Coordinates of C-alpha atoms in Angstrom, one line a residue:
M1 CA 232.7 4.8 -12.2
A2 CA 232.2 4.9 -16.0
L3 CA 234.6 5.6 -18.8
F4 CA 231.5 5.9 -21.2
D5 CA 228.3 6.7 -19.6
G6 CA 225.3 7.5 -21.7
L7 CA 221.8 8.6 -20.5
F8 CA 218.8 6.7 -20.1
K9 CA 216.1 8.4 -22.0
K10 CA 213.7 6.4 -19.8
K11 CA 213.9 3.7 -17.0
P12 CA 214.4 0.3 -18.8
A13 CA 212.6 -2.8 -17.7
G14 CA 215.9 -4.8 -17.3
Y15 CA 219.5 -4.0 -17.1
L16 CA 222.2 -6.0 -19.3
G17 CA 225.6 -6.8 -18.1
V18 CA 227.9 -8.0 -20.8
D19 CA 231.5 -9.3 -20.0
I20 CA 233.8 -9.8 -23.1
G21 CA 237.0 -11.7 -22.3
S22 CA 239.4 -14.1 -23.9
G23 CA 237.4 -16.9 -22.2
G24 CA 234.4 -15.9 -24.3
I25 CA 231.3 -13.4 -23.9
K26 CA 229.1 -13.4 -20.7
V27 CA 225.7 -12.0 -20.3
V28 CA 223.4 -11.6 -17.4
E29 CA 220.0 -9.7 -17.4
L30 CA 218.6 -8.3 -14.1
R31 CA 215.5 -6.4 -13.2
A32 CA 215.0 -4.5 -10.2
E33 CA 212.1 -5.8 -7.8
R34 CA 211.3 -4.2 -4.7
G35 CA 214.5 -2.5 -4.7
R36 CA 216.6 -5.9 -5.1
P37 CA 218.1 -7.2 -8.5
R38 CA 216.4 -10.2 -9.8
L39 CA 217.8 -12.6 -12.2
V40 CA 215.8 -12.6 -15.9
T41 CA 218.0 -14.5 -17.6
Y42 CA 222.0 -15.3 -18.7
G43 CA 223.9 -16.7 -21.3
Y44 CA 227.6 -17.4 -22.2
S45 CA 230.1 -18.6 -25.0
R46 CA 233.3 -20.2 -24.4
T47 CA 236.8 -20.0 -25.9
M48 CA 238.5 -23.4 -26.2
P49 CA 242.1 -23.9 -25.4
G50 CA 244.2 -23.1 -28.6
Q51 CA 241.6 -20.8 -30.1
A52 CA 243.5 -17.7 -31.2
G53 CA 242.7 -14.1 -30.9
T54 CA 240.2 -12.2 -28.8
P55 CA 236.5 -10.5 -29.5
F56 CA 238.5 -7.4 -30.2
D57 CA 240.4 -8.6 -33.2
D58 CA 237.0 -8.8 -35.1
P59 CA 234.6 -6.4 -33.5
K60 CA 231.7 -7.2 -36.0
S61 CA 231.9 -11.1 -35.6
A62 CA 232.1 -10.5 -31.8
G63 CA 229.1 -8.3 -31.9
E64 CA 227.3 -10.8 -34.0
L65 CA 228.1 -13.4 -31.4
L66 CA 226.8 -11.4 -28.7
G67 CA 223.6 -10.9 -30.4
R68 CA 223.2 -14.4 -30.6
I69 CA 223.6 -15.3 -27.0
C70 CA 221.1 -12.3 -26.1
R71 CA 218.4 -13.8 -28.4
Q72 CA 219.3 -17.6 -27.4
A73 CA 218.9 -16.3 -23.9
G74 CA 215.7 -14.6 -24.4
A75 CA 217.2 -11.3 -23.1
K76 CA 214.4 -8.8 -23.2
T77 CA 216.3 -5.3 -22.9
T78 CA 218.7 -3.9 -25.1
A79 CA 220.3 -1.3 -22.5
A80 CA 223.9 -3.0 -21.8
T81 CA 226.8 -2.1 -19.7
A82 CA 230.2 -3.6 -20.5
A83 CA 233.4 -3.6 -18.6
L84 CA 237.0 -3.1 -19.7
P85 CA 239.6 -5.9 -19.4
A86 CA 241.6 -5.4 -16.3
A87 CA 244.9 -5.5 -18.0
S88 CA 243.7 -2.7 -20.5
V89 CA 242.9 -0.4 -17.7
F90 CA 245.1 2.5 -16.3
S91 CA 244.3 2.9 -12.7
A92 CA 246.1 5.3 -10.1
I93 CA 245.4 6.7 -6.7
I94 CA 246.3 10.5 -6.6
A95 CA 246.3 13.0 -4.1
V96 CA 245.2 16.6 -4.6
P97 CA 245.2 19.7 -2.3
R98 CA 241.7 20.4 -0.6
T99 CA 240.7 23.7 -1.4
P100 CA 237.5 25.0 0.6
G101 CA 234.4 25.4 -1.7
A102 CA 236.2 23.9 -4.7
T103 CA 234.3 21.4 -6.9
A104 CA 235.4 18.5 -8.9
L105 CA 235.2 20.5 -12.2
Q106 CA 237.6 23.2 -10.5
L107 CA 240.0 20.4 -9.5
K108 CA 240.1 18.7 -12.6
P109 CA 243.2 20.6 -14.1
L110 CA 245.3 19.4 -11.0
I111 CA 244.1 15.9 -11.6
D112 CA 244.8 16.1 -15.5
A113 CA 248.4 17.4 -14.5
Q114 CA 249.1 14.5 -12.3
V115 CA 247.8 12.2 -14.7
A116 CA 249.7 13.2 -17.3
K117 CA 252.9 12.3 -15.8
L118 CA 251.5 8.6 -14.9
A119 CA 249.4 7.5 -17.7
P120 CA 250.9 5.3 -20.4
L121 CA 249.2 7.3 -23.2
P122 CA 248.9 10.8 -24.0
A123 CA 245.7 12.2 -22.5
A124 CA 244.4 12.9 -26.3
D125 CA 244.5 9.4 -26.9
M126 CA 242.8 8.4 -23.6
V127 CA 239.3 8.0 -22.0
T128 CA 239.6 8.9 -18.2
Y129 CA 237.3 9.1 -15.3
S130 CA 237.8 10.4 -11.6
T131 CA 236.2 9.0 -8.4
F132 CA 236.9 10.9 -5.3
V133 CA 237.9 8.8 -2.6
D134 CA 237.2 11.6 0.1
D135 CA 234.4 13.9 0.5
L136 CA 235.1 17.2 -1.1
K137 CA 232.6 19.0 1.2
K138 CA 234.0 17.7 4.4
P139 CA 235.2 20.6 6.4
P140 CA 238.9 21.3 7.0
A141 CA 240.1 20.0 10.4
K142 CA 240.0 22.3 13.3
P143 CA 243.5 23.5 14.4
A144 CA 244.7 22.4 17.9
P145 CA 244.3 25.2 20.4
P146 CA 247.5 27.4 21.0
V147 CA 249.8 26.5 23.4
P148 CA 250.9 29.6 25.5
G149 CA 254.3 30.8 24.7
A150 CA 254.8 28.1 22.0
V151 CA 255.9 29.0 18.5
P152 CA 252.7 28.1 16.2
A153 CA 252.9 25.2 14.2
P154 CA 252.8 25.7 10.4
K155 CA 249.5 24.9 9.0
K156 CA 249.3 21.5 7.1
Q157 CA 248.1 21.3 4.0
E158 CA 245.1 18.7 3.5
Y159 CA 244.7 16.6 0.5
V160 CA 241.8 14.8 -1.1
R161 CA 242.1 11.2 -2.8
V162 CA 241.2 10.6 -6.2
L163 CA 240.9 7.4 -8.1
V164 CA 241.6 7.8 -11.8
T165 CA 241.0 5.2 -14.2
G166 CA 241.5 5.4 -18.3
A167 CA 241.6 3.4 -21.1
A168 CA 242.6 4.0 -24.8
K169 CA 240.0 5.7 -27.1
S170 CA 240.9 3.0 -29.5
L171 CA 239.6 0.3 -27.3
V172 CA 236.6 2.3 -26.4
Q173 CA 235.7 2.5 -30.0
K174 CA 235.9 -1.2 -30.3
Y175 CA 233.3 -1.6 -27.6
V176 CA 231.3 0.7 -29.7
E177 CA 231.5 -1.1 -32.6
I178 CA 230.7 -4.5 -30.9
F179 CA 227.6 -3.3 -29.4
R180 CA 226.3 -1.7 -32.7
A181 CA 226.8 -5.0 -34.5
A182 CA 225.0 -6.5 -31.7
K183 CA 221.9 -4.1 -32.0
L184 CA 222.5 -3.3 -28.0
D185 CA 222.3 -0.1 -26.5
L186 CA 225.6 0.4 -25.0
K187 CA 224.8 2.8 -21.9
A188 CA 228.2 2.5 -20.0
I189 CA 231.5 0.8 -20.0
D190 CA 232.6 0.2 -16.6
S191 CA 235.6 -1.4 -15.0
E192 CA 235.9 -5.1 -13.9
A193 CA 236.9 -4.0 -10.5
F194 CA 234.1 -1.9 -9.7
A195 CA 231.6 -4.9 -11.0
L196 CA 233.2 -7.2 -8.8
I197 CA 233.0 -5.0 -5.9
R198 CA 229.4 -4.7 -6.6
A199 CA 228.8 -8.6 -6.9
L200 CA 231.1 -9.9 -4.1
I201 CA 231.7 -7.3 -1.7
G202 CA 228.6 -4.9 -1.7
R203 CA 228.6 -2.4 1.5
D204 CA 231.3 -4.4 3.2
R205 CA 233.7 -1.6 4.3
S206 CA 236.8 -3.6 5.3
T207 CA 240.1 -4.5 3.5
I208 CA 239.6 -7.3 0.9
A209 CA 241.4 -8.8 -1.9
L210 CA 239.5 -9.9 -5.1
L211 CA 241.2 -12.6 -6.9
D212 CA 239.5 -13.2 -10.7
I213 CA 241.0 -16.3 -12.4
G214 CA 239.8 -16.4 -15.9
D215 CA 240.6 -18.3 -18.9
K216 CA 243.9 -16.6 -19.9
R217 CA 244.5 -14.0 -17.4
T218 CA 244.2 -13.6 -13.6
S219 CA 243.7 -10.5 -11.9
V220 CA 244.2 -9.2 -8.3
T221 CA 242.6 -6.1 -7.0
V222 CA 242.9 -4.6 -3.2
V223 CA 239.7 -3.0 -2.0
E224 CA 239.6 -0.5 0.8
K225 CA 236.1 1.1 1.8
G226 CA 234.7 0.0 -1.6
I227 CA 237.5 1.5 -3.6
P228 CA 239.9 -0.5 -5.7
F229 CA 243.2 0.9 -4.6
L230 CA 245.5 -1.4 -6.4
S231 CA 245.0 -3.8 -9.5
R232 CA 247.4 -6.1 -10.9
S233 CA 247.1 -8.8 -13.7
I234 CA 249.0 -11.7 -15.2
N235 CA 248.8 -13.7 -18.4
L236 CA 248.0 -17.0 -16.5
G237 CA 244.6 -18.8 -16.1
G238 CA 242.5 -21.8 -16.4
A239 CA 243.7 -22.7 -20.0
G240 CA 247.3 -23.3 -18.4
V241 CA 245.5 -26.1 -16.4
T242 CA 244.0 -27.3 -19.4
K243 CA 247.0 -27.4 -21.4
R244 CA 248.7 -29.3 -18.4
V245 CA 246.0 -31.9 -18.4
M246 CA 246.2 -32.6 -22.1
E247 CA 250.1 -33.0 -22.0
Q248 CA 250.0 -35.2 -18.8
M249 CA 246.8 -37.4 -20.0
N250 CA 247.4 -37.1 -23.8
V251 CA 243.7 -36.2 -24.4
S252 CA 242.0 -33.7 -26.4
A253 CA 241.2 -29.9 -25.0
E254 CA 237.3 -31.0 -24.8
E255 CA 238.4 -34.2 -22.7
A256 CA 240.7 -32.0 -20.8
E257 CA 237.9 -29.4 -19.9
Q258 CA 235.7 -32.1 -18.9
L259 CA 238.1 -33.7 -16.5
K260 CA 238.7 -30.3 -15.0
A261 CA 235.1 -30.1 -14.2
D262 CA 234.9 -33.7 -12.8
L263 CA 237.7 -33.1 -10.7
S264 CA 236.2 -29.9 -9.3
Q265 CA 232.9 -31.6 -8.6
A266 CA 234.5 -34.6 -6.8
E267 CA 237.0 -32.4 -4.7
V268 CA 237.8 -33.8 -1.5
P269 CA 237.8 -31.1 1.4
G270 CA 241.5 -30.6 2.6
A271 CA 242.9 -32.4 0.0
A272 CA 246.0 -31.2 -2.0
P273 CA 245.4 -29.6 -5.4
P274 CA 246.1 -32.1 -8.2
P275 CA 249.8 -31.3 -10.0
A276 CA 248.3 -29.4 -12.9
V277 CA 246.7 -27.2 -10.7
E278 CA 249.7 -26.7 -8.3
A279 CA 251.8 -25.6 -11.1
V280 CA 249.3 -22.6 -12.2
L281 CA 248.7 -21.9 -8.6
Q282 CA 252.3 -21.0 -7.3
P283 CA 252.8 -18.1 -9.8
I284 CA 249.4 -16.8 -8.5
V285 CA 250.6 -16.9 -5.0
H286 CA 253.6 -15.3 -5.7
E287 CA 251.6 -12.6 -7.6
I288 CA 249.2 -12.2 -4.7
Q289 CA 252.1 -11.6 -2.1
F290 CA 253.5 -9.0 -4.3
A291 CA 250.3 -7.3 -4.6
F292 CA 249.9 -7.3 -0.9
Q293 CA 253.4 -5.7 -0.3
L294 CA 253.0 -3.1 -2.8
F295 CA 249.4 -2.3 -1.1
G296 CA 251.2 -2.3 2.3
N297 CA 253.5 0.2 1.1
M298 CA 251.2 2.7 -0.3
E299 CA 251.0 6.1 1.3
L300 CA 247.3 7.1 0.5
T301 CA 245.7 4.2 2.1
E302 CA 244.0 4.1 5.9
S303 CA 245.0 0.2 6.0
R304 CA 248.1 -1.8 5.5
R305 CA 246.7 -5.4 5.9
V306 CA 244.2 -7.3 3.7
E307 CA 241.8 -9.0 6.0
K308 CA 240.3 -11.7 3.4
L309 CA 240.4 -13.0 0.0
I310 CA 237.6 -13.5 -2.1
V311 CA 237.8 -15.8 -5.5
T312 CA 236.1 -15.8 -8.5
G313 CA 236.2 -16.3 -12.2
G314 CA 235.8 -19.3 -14.3
S315 CA 238.7 -21.2 -12.8
S316 CA 237.8 -20.6 -9.0
L317 CA 236.4 -23.9 -8.8
L318 CA 239.5 -25.7 -9.6
P319 CA 240.1 -28.4 -7.0
G320 CA 241.9 -27.7 -3.8
L321 CA 242.3 -23.9 -4.8
T322 CA 240.9 -22.0 -1.9
A323 CA 242.4 -24.2 0.8
S324 CA 245.8 -24.1 -0.8
L325 CA 245.5 -20.4 -1.1
S326 CA 244.6 -19.7 2.4
K327 CA 247.5 -22.0 3.7
A328 CA 249.9 -20.2 1.4
L329 CA 248.8 -16.6 2.4
N330 CA 247.8 -17.4 6.0
L331 CA 244.6 -15.6 5.2
N332 CA 240.9 -16.5 5.1
V333 CA 240.1 -17.2 1.6
Y334 CA 236.5 -17.6 0.4
L335 CA 234.5 -18.6 -2.9
G336 CA 232.8 -15.5 -4.0
D337 CA 228.9 -16.0 -4.2
P338 CA 227.8 -13.1 -7.0
W339 CA 224.2 -14.5 -6.5
A340 CA 224.2 -13.4 -3.0
R341 CA 222.5 -10.0 -3.5
V342 CA 220.2 -11.3 -6.5
A343 CA 216.6 -13.0 -6.3
Y344 CA 216.2 -16.2 -8.2
P345 CA 214.0 -19.3 -8.3
A346 CA 215.4 -21.5 -5.6
E347 CA 215.1 -24.6 -7.9
L348 CA 217.9 -23.0 -10.0
R349 CA 220.3 -22.7 -7.3
P350 CA 222.5 -26.0 -8.0
M351 CA 222.9 -24.7 -11.7
L352 CA 223.8 -21.2 -10.9
E353 CA 226.1 -22.1 -8.1
E354 CA 228.2 -23.9 -11.1
V355 CA 228.0 -21.1 -13.4
G356 CA 228.0 -18.0 -10.9
P357 CA 232.0 -17.6 -10.6
R358 CA 232.5 -17.1 -14.4
L359 CA 229.3 -14.6 -14.4
S360 CA 230.4 -12.5 -11.5
V361 CA 231.7 -9.4 -13.7
A362 CA 228.5 -9.5 -15.8
I363 CA 226.2 -9.6 -12.5
G364 CA 228.2 -6.5 -11.2
L365 CA 227.7 -4.7 -14.5
A366 CA 224.1 -5.7 -14.7
M367 CA 223.6 -4.3 -10.9
R368 CA 225.0 -1.1 -11.6
D369 CA 222.0 1.0 -12.2
I370 CA 219.9 -0.9 -9.8
E371 CA 221.8 -0.4 -6.5

């Protein structure tokens, strides 16, 4: 899936994934080695609590920062893929009548007509992309053999499910400006959901929820057979924990961040999360439960029940988080490992385990043209 998709004139030596968020800019460079992604380098910046604005408020400065991160990390390629913030993406699953022999292009007017009813902006102000959930070439179902003497049942209309994602053209233009200032070739703009699916789910076809806990926002995405059927985002993240630690212990933002890191490393298995974490955890649990309820009531899904939850993001290492989520949701909860499908030197494992959760989106973006 790509809202903006340029064409590679030649196969690049490496693939650069760039995640631009409120918590900073993250960069990962991979190269293809025997059909498997191999880590070349990575780098990131961090936004401290209380720092105002986002990178999109000043694209030129954000681009210059991105360029510095790439140079300091020693990135060797300029071919980059970015991701739109989950909160800024319009996403919907729609159904259009299956027409034998019809192509995706021929079905586009039907898709556009439905999107116009659902999208938050006029079509002229958006960039959209459609991903067909069902195979267009699948032959129609064979009718049941007639029962002698029975009245023939009316022919049932078959439908094709389509995932439609979109974003404001003005936001896409800001990405173009950021990468131009960074002197990088923006080859595609993907979604965070598909990047996380590549990095954390791979070919697993079960129904899985992804929880991405960032600095200021948390998103939950329910994935069925590799397709994000439902995504929600709330304005809450690790910065809320940092703020509470600052208030409770009367320390600076830098000291609070260090205390969070120390607590994560000293976590006792099975122990209850500290009060600062618990205060942020409860609203997140309520949002997950609401997302599961919405998914269970969706008409176009094949499943009704989420089988497991995978947690990632820069704040996913908060002490007691996964155990508390598992208990509250009565569900198996796992900390995602975005390096599981990436080759790297074994001696880097301890360091990569620490930084991996915050780099999950960037890793999935870099994997886009390798797998």
